[in-house]
Amino acid sequence: SKQSEPKSFEIALEELEELVGKLDSGDVPLEKSVALFERAQFLAQWCQSKLDKIEGRLKLLIPDGDGGFDAEPIDDFGD
């Protein structure tokens, strides 16, 4: 079944934390646990894709020697 996308990253994270809490409690019947797990997995992947897109847009500002800055992709600097 198609999962509905959250309205924002923050809402997705909140829902994910709530789902994990329910799953950790152990008080949820098996079928419901499977549905909660599938939703949690969807939200985790959705959040990760948003983070990956943002990370691709992040730049590191490097002084250019003339009083300004050059923007360099963060990936160029390794871990």
PDB file of C-alpha atoms in Angstrom:
ATOM      1  CA  SER A   1       0.000   0.000   0.000  1.00  0.00           C
ATOM      2  CA  LYS A   2       1.170   3.515  -0.798  1.00  0.00           C
ATOM      3  CA  GLN A   3       2.361   5.447   2.245  1.00  0.00           C
ATOM      4  CA  SER A   4       1.347   9.070   2.628  1.00  0.00           C
ATOM      5  CA  GLU A   5       4.256  11.505   2.708  1.00  0.00           C
ATOM      6  CA  PRO A   6       4.660  13.706   5.784  1.00  0.00           C
ATOM      7  CA  LYS A   7       4.207  17.461   5.445  1.00  0.00           C
ATOM      8  CA  SER A   8       7.731  18.226   6.691  1.00  0.00           C
ATOM      9  CA  PHE A   9      10.958  16.658   7.900  1.00  0.00           C
ATOM     10  CA  GLU A  10      10.152  17.664  11.493  1.00  0.00           C
ATOM     11  CA  ILE A  11       6.705  16.058  11.356  1.00  0.00           C
ATOM     12  CA  ALA A  12       8.211  12.884   9.882  1.00  0.00           C
ATOM     13  CA  LEU A  13      10.819  12.726  12.626  1.00  0.00           C
ATOM     14  CA  GLU A  14       8.180  13.237  15.311  1.00  0.00           C
ATOM     15  CA  GLU A  15       5.998  10.469  13.871  1.00  0.00           C
ATOM     16  CA  LEU A  16       9.008   8.180  13.547  1.00  0.00           C
ATOM     17  CA  GLU A  17       9.940   8.700  17.196  1.00  0.00           C
ATOM     18  CA  GLU A  18       6.343   7.984  18.230  1.00  0.00           C
ATOM     19  CA  LEU A  19       6.268   4.777  16.167  1.00  0.00           C
ATOM     20  CA  VAL A  20       9.556   3.573  17.612  1.00  0.00           C
ATOM     21  CA  GLY A  21       8.202   4.208  21.121  1.00  0.00           C
ATOM     22  CA  LYS A  22       5.095   2.136  20.382  1.00  0.00           C
ATOM     23  CA  LEU A  23       7.162  -0.683  18.896  1.00  0.00           C
ATOM     24  CA  ASP A  24       9.595  -0.629  21.831  1.00  0.00           C
ATOM     25  CA  SER A  25       6.748  -0.888  24.335  1.00  0.00           C
ATOM     26  CA  GLY A  26       5.914  -4.410  23.197  1.00  0.00           C
ATOM     27  CA  ASP A  27       2.219  -3.745  23.870  1.00  0.00           C
ATOM     28  CA  VAL A  28       1.216  -3.760  20.196  1.00  0.00           C
ATOM     29  CA  PRO A  29      -0.318  -6.866  18.549  1.00  0.00           C
ATOM     30  CA  LEU A  30       1.805  -8.519  15.853  1.00  0.00           C
ATOM     31  CA  GLU A  31      -0.231  -7.358  12.822  1.00  0.00           C
ATOM     32  CA  LYS A  32      -0.298  -3.795  14.111  1.00  0.00           C
ATOM     33  CA  SER A  33       3.459  -4.016  14.811  1.00  0.00           C
ATOM     34  CA  VAL A  34       4.105  -4.975  11.202  1.00  0.00           C
ATOM     35  CA  ALA A  35       2.080  -1.992   9.944  1.00  0.00           C
ATOM     36  CA  LEU A  36       3.877   0.345  12.380  1.00  0.00           C
ATOM     37  CA  PHE A  37       7.250  -1.057  11.334  1.00  0.00           C
ATOM     38  CA  GLU A  38       6.451  -0.566   7.632  1.00  0.00           C
ATOM     39  CA  ARG A  39       5.423   3.045   8.292  1.00  0.00           C
ATOM     40  CA  ALA A  40       8.548   3.637  10.384  1.00  0.00           C
ATOM     41  CA  GLN A  41      10.726   2.185   7.640  1.00  0.00           C
ATOM     42  CA  PHE A  42       9.040   4.422   5.042  1.00  0.00           C
ATOM     43  CA  LEU A  43       9.533   7.517   7.228  1.00  0.00           C
ATOM     44  CA  ALA A  44      13.183   6.667   7.910  1.00  0.00           C
ATOM     45  CA  GLN A  45      13.871   6.306   4.168  1.00  0.00           C
ATOM     46  CA  TRP A  46      11.920   9.504   3.409  1.00  0.00           C
ATOM     47  CA  CYS A  47      13.920  11.453   6.016  1.00  0.00           C
ATOM     48  CA  GLN A  48      17.200  10.029   4.705  1.00  0.00           C
ATOM     49  CA  SER A  49      16.357  11.092   1.147  1.00  0.00           C
ATOM     50  CA  LYS A  50      15.599  14.637   2.360  1.00  0.00           C
ATOM     51  CA  LEU A  51      18.913  14.753   4.254  1.00  0.00           C
ATOM     52  CA  ASP A  52      20.798  13.468   1.205  1.00  0.00           C
ATOM     53  CA  LYS A  53      19.304  16.245  -0.962  1.00  0.00           C
ATOM     54  CA  ILE A  54      20.178  18.915   1.604  1.00  0.00           C
ATOM     55  CA  GLU A  55      23.708  17.565   2.047  1.00  0.00           C
ATOM     56  CA  GLY A  56      24.233  17.902  -1.710  1.00  0.00           C
ATOM     57  CA  ARG A  57      23.424  21.610  -1.436  1.00  0.00           C
ATOM     58  CA  LEU A  58      25.708  22.361   1.511  1.00  0.00           C
ATOM     59  CA  LYS A  59      28.861  24.290   0.729  1.00  0.00           C
ATOM     60  CA  LEU A  60      31.934  25.113   2.740  1.00  0.00           C
ATOM     61  CA  LEU A  61      33.078  28.736   2.523  1.00  0.00           C
ATOM     62  CA  ILE A  62      36.815  29.004   1.938  1.00  0.00           C
ATOM     63  CA  PRO A  63      38.632  32.363   2.095  1.00  0.00           C
ATOM     64  CA  ASP A  64      39.749  33.269  -1.439  1.00  0.00           C
ATOM     65  CA  GLY A  65      42.660  35.504  -0.370  1.00  0.00           C
ATOM     66  CA  ASP A  66      41.014  38.658  -1.716  1.00  0.00           C
ATOM     67  CA  GLY A  67      38.728  39.241   1.256  1.00  0.00           C
ATOM     68  CA  GLY A  68      35.929  37.121  -0.209  1.00  0.00           C
ATOM     69  CA  PHE A  69      34.997  33.478  -0.109  1.00  0.00           C
ATOM     70  CA  ASP A  70      34.723  30.581  -2.517  1.00  0.00           C
ATOM     71  CA  ALA A  71      31.973  28.000  -1.976  1.00  0.00           C
ATOM     72  CA  GLU A  72      33.269  24.447  -2.212  1.00  0.00           C
ATOM     73  CA  PRO A  73      31.146  21.281  -2.037  1.00  0.00           C
ATOM     74  CA  ILE A  74      31.664  19.600   1.320  1.00  0.00           C
ATOM     75  CA  ASP A  75      32.294  16.225  -0.349  1.00  0.00           C
ATOM     76  CA  ASP A  76      35.606  17.548  -1.696  1.00  0.00           C
ATOM     77  CA  PHE A  77      37.022  17.596   1.822  1.00  0.00           C
ATOM     78  CA  GLY A  78      36.462  13.940   2.763  1.00  0.00           C
ATOM     79  CA  ASP A  79      35.433  12.756   6.212  1.00  0.00           C
TER      80      ASP A  79
END
